[in-house]
Amino acid sequence: MEESTAGGPDWSMLPSDVLTTVLGELEFPDLFRAADVCTSWRATARALRRLGIYSRPQTPCLLYTTAGGGPGAAELLSLADKKAYRARLPDPPIGERNIVGSSHGWLVTADARSELHLLNPATGEQVALPSVTTIEQVTPIFDPAGGLERYDLSLHGEETQPYAVDELRGVLYLKAVLSCDPSLGDCTVVLIHNPYRELSFARVGDEKWHRIASTPLEPPRYSDCIFGDGGVLFAMNLLGGIHRYTIEGSRATPETILKDISPFVAYNVYLAKTSSGHVLQIWRIKKSTGGEQAEIHTTVVSIYKADFDSQQIVHVPTLGDDALFIGHNCTCCLSTKDYPGLLPNHVYFTDDDEYWLMDGHEICRDVGVFNLEDESANEVVAPQLWLNWPVPVWIVPNFNKINK
């Protein structure tokens, strides 16, 4: 920092406690810039992050990989200042993983052996989740030498489908959601997975996944789930029905709180709560282009409020001051009054189409912002900065550390 001019304040002399408080209220792009002011500010900014006590809520970012960053790094495009920031991440390389979910600043990823990991891009911390072999419908098959040869996926009954070790992850995992920030302890991870879009859960630190039982002849076929107050899980099926689960120990007790309301199956439907507490259903319609370079694009987003008393859904023409995020992330509404970098009455979306993702890693991804007022979709940034795999995902950076 340059010497202060005559009569001007010397900001480098701020008391450390005051400086810590001030810097702790900045979003991370401003914190990074503040660290360049002078030596004392840089030391304080680094200490905030190193000690894991920088907990200021952040504006969502789009996380993706680039050719320039290599397979071991990810970029976070901040919607607060529209700039990208690079994060070096631990092995296995992020570019070689599948991204299954994003909650509370943590990614849920699947490696080349179809094993799941929690990964915090902001801190670099990583936590292994229970083995895929503990999911009830998965059986590991070993070769004569004892090496893992493949996985068999049970389709309920005697029928099984074999998958290569690195292939299972693309078929099995559909979405993962966390109950809370793992750094706070007692965090539960819920998987929506095949066959039949069922649910399994495990607490961070558990040794196995616990299947939430369903009727074999009428599996629930869930599309999305979110956690509510007190760790209660809300899950919505492909017909718009909403079930509430109370998780205790290794069991989850179900209760139907909204009956099936759709006459047809809809795969791209989401569940969220507004900033004022209303429960929303989000119905997303996509259109694919023809030709050799086929692409898929979001063309319609319709939003409905769940009326549990009348057992109906009511169309909501506007989100007001809220912005909505959908995709592999935990579906959420944020008030633009709290996050002025976001656009009110807009839906930020990323690609999460189950069958489209199975078709290949080189397909252009459906990422953008949908304006609910004029029903138009626009790019987040142009030109496209990201590789098509792993699929870009929304994440809210979280600098809290498990190991403080």
mmCIF file of C-alpha atoms in Angstrom:
data_model
loop_
_atom_site.group_PDB
_atom_site.id
_atom_site.type_symbol
_atom_site.label_atom_id
_atom_site.label_comp_id
_atom_site.label_asym_id
_atom_site.label_seq_id
_atom_site.Cartn_x
_atom_site.Cartn_y
_atom_site.Cartn_z
ATOM 1 C CA MET A 1 0.000 0.000 0.000
ATOM 2 C CA GLU A 2 1.207 3.449 -0.864
ATOM 3 C CA GLU A 3 2.059 5.867 1.918
ATOM 4 C CA SER A 4 -0.984 7.839 3.015
ATOM 5 C CA THR A 5 -1.231 11.371 1.766
ATOM 6 C CA ALA A 6 -1.027 14.231 4.228
ATOM 7 C CA GLY A 7 -4.094 14.281 6.386
ATOM 8 C CA GLY A 8 -5.438 11.013 4.919
ATOM 9 C CA PRO A 9 -6.141 7.885 6.966
ATOM 10 C CA ASP A 10 -3.651 5.040 7.014
ATOM 11 C CA TRP A 11 -5.971 2.044 6.598
ATOM 12 C CA SER A 12 -3.102 -0.385 7.183
ATOM 13 C CA MET A 13 -3.137 0.663 10.831
ATOM 14 C CA LEU A 14 -6.676 -0.544 11.548
ATOM 15 C CA PRO A 15 -6.827 -2.628 14.757
ATOM 16 C CA SER A 16 -6.749 -6.337 13.910
ATOM 17 C CA ASP A 17 -10.127 -7.074 15.503
ATOM 18 C CA VAL A 18 -11.795 -4.273 13.524
ATOM 19 C CA LEU A 19 -10.090 -5.374 10.314
ATOM 20 C CA THR A 20 -11.135 -8.993 10.874
ATOM 21 C CA THR A 21 -14.750 -7.915 11.336
ATOM 22 C CA VAL A 22 -14.733 -5.703 8.242
ATOM 23 C CA LEU A 23 -13.081 -8.239 5.936
ATOM 24 C CA GLY A 24 -15.286 -11.003 7.286
ATOM 25 C CA GLU A 25 -18.352 -9.176 5.919
ATOM 26 C CA LEU A 26 -17.049 -9.112 2.339
ATOM 27 C CA GLU A 27 -17.969 -11.622 -0.351
ATOM 28 C CA PHE A 28 -14.966 -13.631 -1.473
ATOM 29 C CA PRO A 29 -14.182 -11.612 -4.669
ATOM 30 C CA ASP A 30 -13.961 -8.447 -2.549
ATOM 31 C CA LEU A 31 -11.993 -10.299 0.131
ATOM 32 C CA PHE A 32 -9.468 -11.400 -2.480
ATOM 33 C CA ARG A 33 -9.137 -7.834 -3.753
ATOM 34 C CA ALA A 34 -8.813 -6.474 -0.216
ATOM 35 C CA ALA A 35 -5.886 -8.837 0.350
ATOM 36 C CA ASP A 36 -3.946 -6.865 -2.269
ATOM 37 C CA VAL A 37 -4.245 -3.563 -0.406
ATOM 38 C CA CYS A 38 -1.323 -4.046 1.992
ATOM 39 C CA THR A 39 0.589 -6.614 4.003
ATOM 40 C CA SER A 40 -1.606 -6.451 7.113
ATOM 41 C CA TRP A 41 -4.816 -6.812 5.108
ATOM 42 C CA ARG A 42 -3.355 -9.776 3.211
ATOM 43 C CA ALA A 43 -2.355 -11.490 6.452
ATOM 44 C CA THR A 44 -5.820 -10.977 7.953
ATOM 45 C CA ALA A 45 -7.606 -12.212 4.828
ATOM 46 C CA ARG A 46 -5.449 -15.330 4.707
ATOM 47 C CA ALA A 47 -5.969 -15.987 8.410
ATOM 48 C CA LEU A 48 -9.753 -15.797 7.990
ATOM 49 C CA ARG A 49 -9.632 -18.531 5.376
ATOM 50 C CA ARG A 50 -6.860 -20.637 6.958
ATOM 51 C CA LEU A 51 -8.628 -20.793 10.321
ATOM 52 C CA GLY A 52 -11.954 -21.688 8.711
ATOM 53 C CA ILE A 53 -13.799 -18.804 10.353
ATOM 54 C CA TYR A 54 -14.755 -16.924 7.194
ATOM 55 C CA SER A 55 -18.488 -17.721 7.086
ATOM 56 C CA ARG A 56 -20.042 -14.822 5.191
ATOM 57 C CA PRO A 57 -22.916 -16.090 2.940
ATOM 58 C CA GLN A 58 -21.858 -16.026 -0.711
ATOM 59 C CA THR A 59 -23.578 -15.359 -4.019
ATOM 60 C CA PRO A 60 -23.803 -18.584 -6.084
ATOM 61 C CA CYS A 61 -21.114 -19.408 -8.630
ATOM 62 C CA LEU A 62 -21.082 -21.601 -11.705
ATOM 63 C CA LEU A 63 -18.443 -24.305 -11.245
ATOM 64 C CA TYR A 64 -16.888 -25.864 -14.339
ATOM 65 C CA THR A 65 -13.604 -27.089 -15.803
ATOM 66 C CA THR A 66 -11.580 -25.588 -18.657
ATOM 67 C CA ALA A 67 -8.936 -26.844 -21.057
ATOM 68 C CA GLY A 68 -6.506 -24.223 -19.776
ATOM 69 C CA GLY A 69 -6.979 -25.159 -16.138
ATOM 70 C CA GLY A 70 -6.310 -28.851 -16.692
ATOM 71 C CA PRO A 71 -8.166 -31.801 -15.119
ATOM 72 C CA GLY A 72 -7.073 -30.951 -11.563
ATOM 73 C CA ALA A 73 -8.620 -27.479 -11.376
ATOM 74 C CA ALA A 74 -12.083 -25.946 -11.472
ATOM 75 C CA GLU A 75 -13.235 -22.436 -12.266
ATOM 76 C CA LEU A 76 -15.876 -20.630 -10.227
ATOM 77 C CA LEU A 77 -17.693 -17.933 -12.159
ATOM 78 C CA SER A 78 -19.036 -15.572 -9.504
ATOM 79 C CA LEU A 79 -22.443 -14.068 -10.206
ATOM 80 C CA ALA A 80 -21.486 -11.274 -7.778
ATOM 81 C CA ASP A 81 -18.819 -9.753 -10.026
ATOM 82 C CA LYS A 82 -19.070 -11.877 -13.221
ATOM 83 C CA LYS A 83 -15.434 -12.958 -12.935
ATOM 84 C CA ALA A 84 -13.940 -16.460 -12.821
ATOM 85 C CA TYR A 85 -11.657 -17.741 -10.051
ATOM 86 C CA ARG A 86 -9.551 -20.892 -10.305
ATOM 87 C CA ALA A 87 -9.361 -23.517 -7.551
ATOM 88 C CA ARG A 88 -6.785 -26.320 -7.479
ATOM 89 C CA LEU A 89 -8.457 -29.435 -6.125
ATOM 90 C CA PRO A 90 -7.208 -32.728 -4.626
ATOM 91 C CA ASP A 91 -7.071 -36.018 -6.509
ATOM 92 C CA PRO A 92 -8.765 -37.733 -8.137
ATOM 93 C CA PRO A 93 -8.840 -34.958 -10.761
ATOM 94 C CA ILE A 94 -12.136 -33.096 -10.875
ATOM 95 C CA GLY A 95 -12.069 -33.387 -14.662
ATOM 96 C CA GLU A 96 -12.309 -37.176 -14.354
ATOM 97 C CA ARG A 97 -15.239 -37.228 -11.913
ATOM 98 C CA ASN A 98 -19.010 -37.168 -12.318
ATOM 99 C CA ILE A 99 -20.717 -34.376 -10.395
ATOM 100 C CA VAL A 100 -23.786 -35.763 -8.658
ATOM 101 C CA GLY A 101 -24.814 -32.901 -6.383
ATOM 102 C CA SER A 102 -24.008 -29.538 -4.842
ATOM 103 C CA SER A 103 -25.225 -28.478 -1.389
ATOM 104 C CA HIS A 104 -24.013 -26.015 1.250
ATOM 105 C CA GLY A 105 -20.832 -25.322 -0.716
ATOM 106 C CA TRP A 106 -19.866 -29.001 -1.112
ATOM 107 C CA LEU A 107 -19.880 -31.089 -4.264
ATOM 108 C CA VAL A 108 -20.857 -34.746 -4.296
ATOM 109 C CA THR A 109 -18.683 -36.451 -6.915
ATOM 110 C CA ALA A 110 -18.210 -39.982 -8.244
ATOM 111 C CA ASP A 111 -14.721 -41.197 -9.162
ATOM 112 C CA ALA A 112 -13.618 -43.735 -11.770
ATOM 113 C CA ARG A 113 -14.500 -46.624 -9.414
ATOM 114 C CA SER A 114 -17.996 -45.145 -8.949
ATOM 115 C CA GLU A 115 -17.150 -44.247 -5.331
ATOM 116 C CA LEU A 116 -18.589 -41.040 -3.876
ATOM 117 C CA HIS A 117 -16.711 -38.158 -2.271
ATOM 118 C CA LEU A 118 -17.687 -34.862 -0.707
ATOM 119 C CA LEU A 119 -15.474 -32.070 -2.019
ATOM 120 C CA ASN A 120 -15.340 -28.419 -0.957
ATOM 121 C CA PRO A 121 -13.820 -26.376 -3.819
ATOM 122 C CA ALA A 122 -13.320 -23.318 -1.591
ATOM 123 C CA THR A 123 -11.212 -25.085 1.058
ATOM 124 C CA GLY A 124 -9.952 -28.153 -0.826
ATOM 125 C CA GLU A 125 -11.267 -30.479 1.895
ATOM 126 C CA GLN A 126 -12.502 -33.893 0.829
ATOM 127 C CA VAL A 127 -14.443 -36.614 2.654
ATOM 128 C CA ALA A 128 -15.122 -40.150 1.433
ATOM 129 C CA LEU A 129 -18.726 -41.324 1.609
ATOM 130 C CA PRO A 130 -19.740 -44.963 2.211
ATOM 131 C CA SER A 131 -18.749 -47.363 -0.547
ATOM 132 C CA VAL A 132 -21.013 -47.873 -3.548
ATOM 133 C CA THR A 133 -20.949 -51.576 -2.683
ATOM 134 C CA THR A 134 -23.054 -50.840 0.413
ATOM 135 C CA ILE A 135 -25.953 -49.554 -1.685
ATOM 136 C CA GLU A 136 -28.465 -52.365 -1.433
ATOM 137 C CA GLN A 137 -28.960 -52.873 -5.170
ATOM 138 C CA VAL A 138 -25.216 -52.948 -6.036
ATOM 139 C CA THR A 139 -23.081 -56.117 -5.941
ATOM 140 C CA PRO A 140 -19.316 -56.048 -6.644
ATOM 141 C CA ILE A 141 -18.029 -58.848 -8.885
ATOM 142 C CA PHE A 142 -14.364 -59.852 -8.555
ATOM 143 C CA ASP A 143 -12.033 -61.613 -10.986
ATOM 144 C CA PRO A 144 -10.106 -64.809 -10.013
ATOM 145 C CA ALA A 145 -7.211 -62.684 -8.729
ATOM 146 C CA GLY A 146 -9.473 -60.751 -6.387
ATOM 147 C CA GLY A 147 -9.561 -57.558 -8.425
ATOM 148 C CA LEU A 148 -12.781 -55.632 -8.911
ATOM 149 C CA GLU A 149 -14.126 -56.650 -12.328
ATOM 150 C CA ARG A 150 -17.552 -55.016 -12.513
ATOM 151 C CA TYR A 151 -20.718 -54.168 -10.612
ATOM 152 C CA ASP A 152 -24.099 -55.863 -10.926
ATOM 153 C CA LEU A 153 -27.135 -53.643 -10.429
ATOM 154 C CA SER A 154 -30.236 -55.390 -9.118
ATOM 155 C CA LEU A 155 -33.535 -54.476 -10.737
ATOM 156 C CA HIS A 156 -35.595 -55.901 -7.841
ATOM 157 C CA GLY A 157 -35.873 -59.629 -8.111
ATOM 158 C CA GLU A 158 -33.482 -62.034 -9.769
ATOM 159 C CA GLU A 159 -32.714 -59.805 -12.769
ATOM 160 C CA THR A 160 -29.409 -57.929 -12.668
ATOM 161 C CA GLN A 161 -27.599 -55.674 -15.093
ATOM 162 C CA PRO A 162 -23.765 -55.696 -15.270
ATOM 163 C CA TYR A 163 -21.798 -52.441 -15.507
ATOM 164 C CA ALA A 164 -18.104 -51.694 -15.849
ATOM 165 C CA VAL A 165 -16.450 -50.212 -12.764
ATOM 166 C CA ASP A 166 -16.377 -46.684 -14.211
ATOM 167 C CA GLU A 167 -19.696 -47.058 -16.043
ATOM 168 C CA LEU A 168 -21.980 -47.638 -13.064
ATOM 169 C CA ARG A 169 -21.695 -44.057 -11.793
ATOM 170 C CA GLY A 170 -23.327 -42.669 -14.939
ATOM 171 C CA VAL A 171 -26.317 -44.959 -14.535
ATOM 172 C CA LEU A 172 -26.710 -45.249 -10.772
ATOM 173 C CA TYR A 173 -26.423 -41.711 -9.426
ATOM 174 C CA LEU A 174 -29.038 -39.104 -10.334
ATOM 175 C CA LYS A 175 -28.773 -36.490 -7.584
ATOM 176 C CA ALA A 176 -27.359 -36.029 -4.088
ATOM 177 C CA VAL A 177 -28.487 -33.532 -1.451
ATOM 178 C CA LEU A 178 -26.980 -32.658 1.955
ATOM 179 C CA SER A 179 -28.959 -31.828 5.076
ATOM 180 C CA CYS A 180 -26.468 -29.186 6.248
ATOM 181 C CA ASP A 181 -22.901 -27.946 6.009
ATOM 182 C CA PRO A 182 -20.703 -30.975 6.934
ATOM 183 C CA SER A 183 -18.420 -28.687 8.942
ATOM 184 C CA LEU A 184 -21.292 -28.233 11.415
ATOM 185 C CA GLY A 185 -21.512 -31.974 12.097
ATOM 186 C CA ASP A 186 -24.381 -34.501 11.888
ATOM 187 C CA CYS A 187 -24.753 -34.128 8.123
ATOM 188 C CA THR A 188 -26.960 -36.539 6.189
ATOM 189 C CA VAL A 189 -26.511 -37.209 2.475
ATOM 190 C CA VAL A 190 -29.515 -38.403 0.459
ATOM 191 C CA LEU A 191 -29.126 -40.040 -2.953
ATOM 192 C CA ILE A 192 -31.729 -40.273 -5.691
ATOM 193 C CA HIS A 193 -30.504 -43.272 -7.642
ATOM 194 C CA ASN A 194 -31.424 -46.070 -9.984
ATOM 195 C CA PRO A 195 -33.019 -48.478 -10.332
ATOM 196 C CA TYR A 196 -36.355 -46.664 -10.381
ATOM 197 C CA ARG A 197 -35.158 -43.355 -8.879
ATOM 198 C CA GLU A 198 -35.203 -44.591 -5.302
ATOM 199 C CA LEU A 199 -33.713 -42.996 -2.175
ATOM 200 C CA SER A 200 -30.820 -44.058 0.035
ATOM 201 C CA PHE A 201 -29.163 -42.049 2.792
ATOM 202 C CA ALA A 202 -26.065 -42.041 4.969
ATOM 203 C CA ARG A 203 -24.596 -39.736 7.552
ATOM 204 C CA VAL A 204 -21.116 -38.395 6.942
ATOM 205 C CA GLY A 205 -18.883 -40.898 8.728
ATOM 206 C CA ASP A 206 -21.250 -43.870 8.297
ATOM 207 C CA GLU A 207 -19.963 -47.132 6.868
ATOM 208 C CA LYS A 208 -22.968 -47.956 4.668
ATOM 209 C CA TRP A 209 -25.924 -46.537 2.780
ATOM 210 C CA HIS A 210 -29.440 -47.116 4.097
ATOM 211 C CA ARG A 211 -32.120 -47.762 1.518
ATOM 212 C CA ILE A 212 -35.494 -46.117 2.012
ATOM 213 C CA ALA A 213 -37.803 -49.034 1.253
ATOM 214 C CA SER A 214 -40.406 -48.808 -1.493
ATOM 215 C CA THR A 215 -42.938 -51.146 -3.049
ATOM 216 C CA PRO A 216 -41.267 -53.116 -5.891
ATOM 217 C CA LEU A 217 -44.374 -52.945 -8.075
ATOM 218 C CA GLU A 218 -44.862 -49.210 -7.488
ATOM 219 C CA PRO A 219 -41.495 -47.528 -6.925
ATOM 220 C CA PRO A 220 -41.814 -43.817 -6.105
ATOM 221 C CA ARG A 221 -39.520 -42.621 -8.939
ATOM 222 C CA TYR A 222 -38.303 -39.410 -7.318
ATOM 223 C CA SER A 223 -37.225 -36.360 -9.265
ATOM 224 C CA ASP A 224 -35.946 -34.027 -6.537
ATOM 225 C CA CYS A 225 -35.631 -33.656 -2.791
ATOM 226 C CA ILE A 226 -34.801 -30.933 -0.273
ATOM 227 C CA PHE A 227 -34.297 -30.782 3.463
ATOM 228 C CA GLY A 228 -36.559 -28.689 5.677
ATOM 229 C CA ASP A 229 -36.336 -27.524 9.251
ATOM 230 C CA GLY A 230 -35.252 -30.128 11.782
ATOM 231 C CA GLY A 231 -33.660 -32.373 9.156
ATOM 232 C CA VAL A 232 -37.010 -33.424 7.661
ATOM 233 C CA LEU A 233 -36.693 -34.603 4.061
ATOM 234 C CA PHE A 234 -39.185 -33.638 1.348
ATOM 235 C CA ALA A 235 -39.107 -35.689 -1.856
ATOM 236 C CA MET A 236 -41.141 -35.169 -5.029
ATOM 237 C CA ASN A 237 -41.883 -37.912 -7.534
ATOM 238 C CA LEU A 238 -42.291 -37.711 -11.302
ATOM 239 C CA LEU A 239 -46.060 -37.232 -10.950
ATOM 240 C CA GLY A 240 -45.726 -34.239 -8.659
ATOM 241 C CA GLY A 241 -46.542 -36.047 -5.414
ATOM 242 C CA ILE A 242 -44.590 -34.875 -2.364
ATOM 243 C CA HIS A 243 -43.567 -37.200 0.471
ATOM 244 C CA ARG A 244 -42.149 -36.133 3.817
ATOM 245 C CA TYR A 245 -39.609 -38.382 5.543
ATOM 246 C CA THR A 246 -38.463 -38.275 9.141
ATOM 247 C CA ILE A 247 -35.018 -39.876 9.333
ATOM 248 C CA GLU A 248 -34.145 -41.590 12.600
ATOM 249 C CA GLY A 249 -31.196 -43.948 12.897
ATOM 250 C CA SER A 250 -31.140 -46.210 9.853
ATOM 251 C CA ARG A 251 -34.830 -45.770 9.055
ATOM 252 C CA ALA A 252 -36.958 -43.120 7.363
ATOM 253 C CA THR A 253 -40.666 -42.841 8.104
ATOM 254 C CA PRO A 254 -42.754 -41.615 5.124
ATOM 255 C CA GLU A 255 -45.866 -39.457 4.976
ATOM 256 C CA THR A 256 -47.669 -38.321 1.825
ATOM 257 C CA ILE A 257 -48.326 -34.579 2.091
ATOM 258 C CA LEU A 258 -49.323 -33.925 -1.534
ATOM 259 C CA LYS A 259 -50.972 -36.550 -3.728
ATOM 260 C CA ASP A 260 -49.838 -37.220 -7.292
ATOM 261 C CA ILE A 261 -51.213 -34.342 -9.345
ATOM 262 C CA SER A 262 -49.872 -34.933 -12.867
ATOM 263 C CA PRO A 263 -51.509 -37.275 -15.407
ATOM 264 C CA PHE A 264 -48.132 -37.831 -17.087
ATOM 265 C CA VAL A 265 -44.553 -38.531 -16.013
ATOM 266 C CA ALA A 266 -42.302 -35.455 -16.025
ATOM 267 C CA TYR A 267 -38.572 -35.999 -15.565
ATOM 268 C CA ASN A 268 -37.439 -32.398 -15.192
ATOM 269 C CA VAL A 269 -39.369 -31.303 -12.131
ATOM 270 C CA TYR A 270 -37.878 -29.702 -9.035
ATOM 271 C CA LEU A 271 -38.811 -28.888 -5.463
ATOM 272 C CA ALA A 272 -37.860 -25.690 -3.633
ATOM 273 C CA LYS A 273 -38.832 -23.257 -0.904
ATOM 274 C CA THR A 274 -39.107 -19.527 -1.524
ATOM 275 C CA SER A 275 -37.311 -17.054 0.703
ATOM 276 C CA SER A 276 -40.687 -16.546 2.431
ATOM 277 C CA GLY A 277 -41.191 -20.284 3.059
ATOM 278 C CA HIS A 278 -43.665 -21.346 0.341
ATOM 279 C CA VAL A 279 -43.098 -24.779 -1.219
ATOM 280 C CA LEU A 280 -42.717 -24.631 -4.999
ATOM 281 C CA GLN A 281 -42.803 -27.145 -7.810
ATOM 282 C CA ILE A 282 -40.772 -26.174 -10.869
ATOM 283 C CA TRP A 283 -41.605 -27.815 -14.199
ATOM 284 C CA ARG A 284 -38.937 -27.481 -16.895
ATOM 285 C CA ILE A 285 -39.487 -28.246 -20.586
ATOM 286 C CA LYS A 286 -36.598 -28.782 -22.987
ATOM 287 C CA LYS A 287 -36.382 -29.040 -26.748
ATOM 288 C CA SER A 288 -33.689 -30.896 -28.649
ATOM 289 C CA THR A 289 -32.302 -29.832 -31.988
ATOM 290 C CA GLY A 290 -31.775 -32.277 -34.808
ATOM 291 C CA GLY A 291 -28.709 -33.067 -36.845
ATOM 292 C CA GLU A 292 -25.333 -34.576 -36.073
ATOM 293 C CA GLN A 293 -24.547 -31.899 -33.455
ATOM 294 C CA ALA A 294 -27.806 -32.243 -31.549
ATOM 295 C CA GLU A 295 -28.278 -29.929 -28.586
ATOM 296 C CA ILE A 296 -30.915 -29.552 -25.918
ATOM 297 C CA HIS A 297 -32.289 -26.219 -24.741
ATOM 298 C CA THR A 298 -34.611 -25.128 -21.943
ATOM 299 C CA THR A 299 -37.660 -23.471 -23.523
ATOM 300 C CA VAL A 300 -40.229 -23.289 -20.725
ATOM 301 C CA VAL A 301 -40.045 -23.022 -16.933
ATOM 302 C CA SER A 302 -43.371 -23.091 -15.089
ATOM 303 C CA ILE A 303 -43.642 -22.565 -11.340
ATOM 304 C CA TYR A 304 -46.410 -23.699 -9.018
ATOM 305 C CA LYS A 305 -47.058 -23.294 -5.311
ATOM 306 C CA ALA A 306 -48.083 -26.420 -3.411
ATOM 307 C CA ASP A 307 -51.367 -26.004 -1.526
ATOM 308 C CA PHE A 308 -51.338 -28.843 0.965
ATOM 309 C CA ASP A 309 -54.828 -28.039 2.320
ATOM 310 C CA SER A 310 -56.572 -28.301 -1.051
ATOM 311 C CA GLN A 311 -54.127 -30.941 -2.359
ATOM 312 C CA GLN A 312 -53.509 -28.890 -5.477
ATOM 313 C CA ILE A 313 -50.806 -26.791 -7.067
ATOM 314 C CA VAL A 314 -51.388 -23.168 -8.054
ATOM 315 C CA HIS A 315 -49.533 -21.460 -10.878
ATOM 316 C CA VAL A 316 -47.147 -18.733 -9.710
ATOM 317 C CA PRO A 317 -46.602 -16.147 -12.480
ATOM 318 C CA THR A 318 -43.658 -14.442 -10.798
ATOM 319 C CA LEU A 319 -40.956 -15.091 -8.216
ATOM 320 C CA GLY A 320 -40.990 -11.433 -7.201
ATOM 321 C CA ASP A 321 -37.594 -10.538 -5.792
ATOM 322 C CA ASP A 322 -36.415 -14.159 -5.658
ATOM 323 C CA ALA A 323 -34.003 -15.913 -8.026
ATOM 324 C CA LEU A 324 -34.196 -19.686 -8.475
ATOM 325 C CA PHE A 325 -31.393 -22.203 -9.090
ATOM 326 C CA ILE A 326 -32.046 -25.630 -10.649
ATOM 327 C CA GLY A 327 -29.870 -28.476 -11.909
ATOM 328 C CA HIS A 328 -27.661 -30.919 -10.007
ATOM 329 C CA ASN A 329 -27.457 -28.358 -7.204
ATOM 330 C CA CYS A 330 -29.810 -28.424 -4.250
ATOM 331 C CA THR A 331 -32.771 -26.515 -5.693
ATOM 332 C CA CYS A 332 -33.072 -23.170 -3.937
ATOM 333 C CA CYS A 333 -34.596 -19.682 -4.018
ATOM 334 C CA LEU A 334 -32.548 -16.677 -2.920
ATOM 335 C CA SER A 335 -33.745 -13.139 -2.338
ATOM 336 C CA THR A 336 -32.068 -10.624 -4.632
ATOM 337 C CA LYS A 337 -32.384 -8.118 -1.793
ATOM 338 C CA ASP A 338 -29.738 -10.187 0.006
ATOM 339 C CA TYR A 339 -27.807 -11.029 -3.164
ATOM 340 C CA PRO A 340 -27.922 -7.961 -5.447
ATOM 341 C CA GLY A 341 -25.748 -9.642 -8.068
ATOM 342 C CA LEU A 342 -28.670 -11.911 -8.983
ATOM 343 C CA LEU A 343 -31.540 -11.105 -11.324
ATOM 344 C CA PRO A 344 -35.010 -11.091 -9.711
ATOM 345 C CA ASN A 345 -37.702 -13.299 -11.238
ATOM 346 C CA HIS A 346 -35.091 -15.348 -13.114
ATOM 347 C CA VAL A 347 -34.259 -19.058 -13.082
ATOM 348 C CA TYR A 348 -30.588 -20.046 -13.292
ATOM 349 C CA PHE A 349 -30.316 -23.547 -14.787
ATOM 350 C CA THR A 350 -27.716 -26.177 -15.650
ATOM 351 C CA ASP A 351 -27.935 -29.457 -17.531
ATOM 352 C CA ASP A 352 -29.111 -32.462 -15.495
ATOM 353 C CA ASP A 353 -31.111 -34.504 -18.002
ATOM 354 C CA GLU A 354 -30.622 -38.172 -17.055
ATOM 355 C CA TYR A 355 -30.612 -39.673 -20.540
ATOM 356 C CA TRP A 356 -28.931 -36.739 -22.281
ATOM 357 C CA LEU A 357 -25.977 -37.014 -19.893
ATOM 358 C CA MET A 358 -25.637 -40.730 -20.670
ATOM 359 C CA ASP A 359 -25.311 -40.040 -24.399
ATOM 360 C CA GLY A 360 -21.806 -38.662 -24.206
ATOM 361 C CA HIS A 361 -19.350 -36.257 -22.648
ATOM 362 C CA GLU A 362 -18.923 -34.025 -25.704
ATOM 363 C CA ILE A 363 -22.508 -32.798 -26.032
ATOM 364 C CA CYS A 364 -22.989 -29.055 -25.535
ATOM 365 C CA ARG A 365 -24.543 -28.395 -22.135
ATOM 366 C CA ASP A 366 -27.819 -26.591 -21.438
ATOM 367 C CA VAL A 367 -26.698 -23.771 -19.136
ATOM 368 C CA GLY A 368 -28.361 -20.386 -18.883
ATOM 369 C CA VAL A 369 -30.749 -17.928 -17.235
ATOM 370 C CA PHE A 370 -34.500 -17.995 -17.870
ATOM 371 C CA ASN A 371 -36.508 -14.766 -17.593
ATOM 372 C CA LEU A 372 -39.943 -15.623 -16.231
ATOM 373 C CA GLU A 373 -41.417 -12.284 -17.328
ATOM 374 C CA ASP A 374 -40.801 -12.600 -21.068
ATOM 375 C CA GLU A 375 -40.113 -16.373 -21.081
ATOM 376 C CA SER A 376 -36.711 -16.024 -22.716
ATOM 377 C CA ALA A 377 -33.506 -17.927 -22.024
ATOM 378 C CA ASN A 378 -30.101 -16.261 -22.177
ATOM 379 C CA GLU A 379 -26.495 -17.340 -21.711
ATOM 380 C CA VAL A 380 -24.799 -16.884 -18.358
ATOM 381 C CA VAL A 381 -21.695 -15.654 -20.127
ATOM 382 C CA ALA A 382 -20.555 -15.569 -23.736
ATOM 383 C CA PRO A 383 -18.583 -17.154 -25.203
ATOM 384 C CA GLN A 384 -18.935 -20.455 -23.341
ATOM 385 C CA LEU A 385 -15.967 -20.860 -21.023
ATOM 386 C CA TRP A 386 -16.412 -24.431 -19.870
ATOM 387 C CA LEU A 387 -15.754 -27.945 -21.017
ATOM 388 C CA ASN A 388 -18.836 -30.096 -21.524
ATOM 389 C CA TRP A 389 -17.651 -32.604 -18.914
ATOM 390 C CA PRO A 390 -17.961 -32.711 -15.997
ATOM 391 C CA VAL A 391 -21.304 -30.967 -16.272
ATOM 392 C CA PRO A 392 -21.246 -27.379 -14.924
ATOM 393 C CA VAL A 393 -23.098 -26.959 -11.635
ATOM 394 C CA TRP A 394 -24.240 -24.112 -9.387
ATOM 395 C CA ILE A 395 -22.505 -23.909 -6.027
ATOM 396 C CA VAL A 396 -22.586 -21.465 -3.122
ATOM 397 C CA PRO A 397 -18.938 -21.166 -1.968
ATOM 398 C CA ASN A 398 -18.428 -22.171 1.649
ATOM 399 C CA PHE A 399 -15.153 -21.374 3.423
ATOM 400 C CA ASN A 400 -16.008 -23.160 6.684
ATOM 401 C CA LYS A 401 -13.615 -26.005 7.453
ATOM 402 C CA ILE A 402 -14.267 -29.397 9.021
ATOM 403 C CA ASN A 403 -10.693 -29.474 10.299
ATOM 404 C CA LYS A 404 -10.249 -26.001 11.782
#
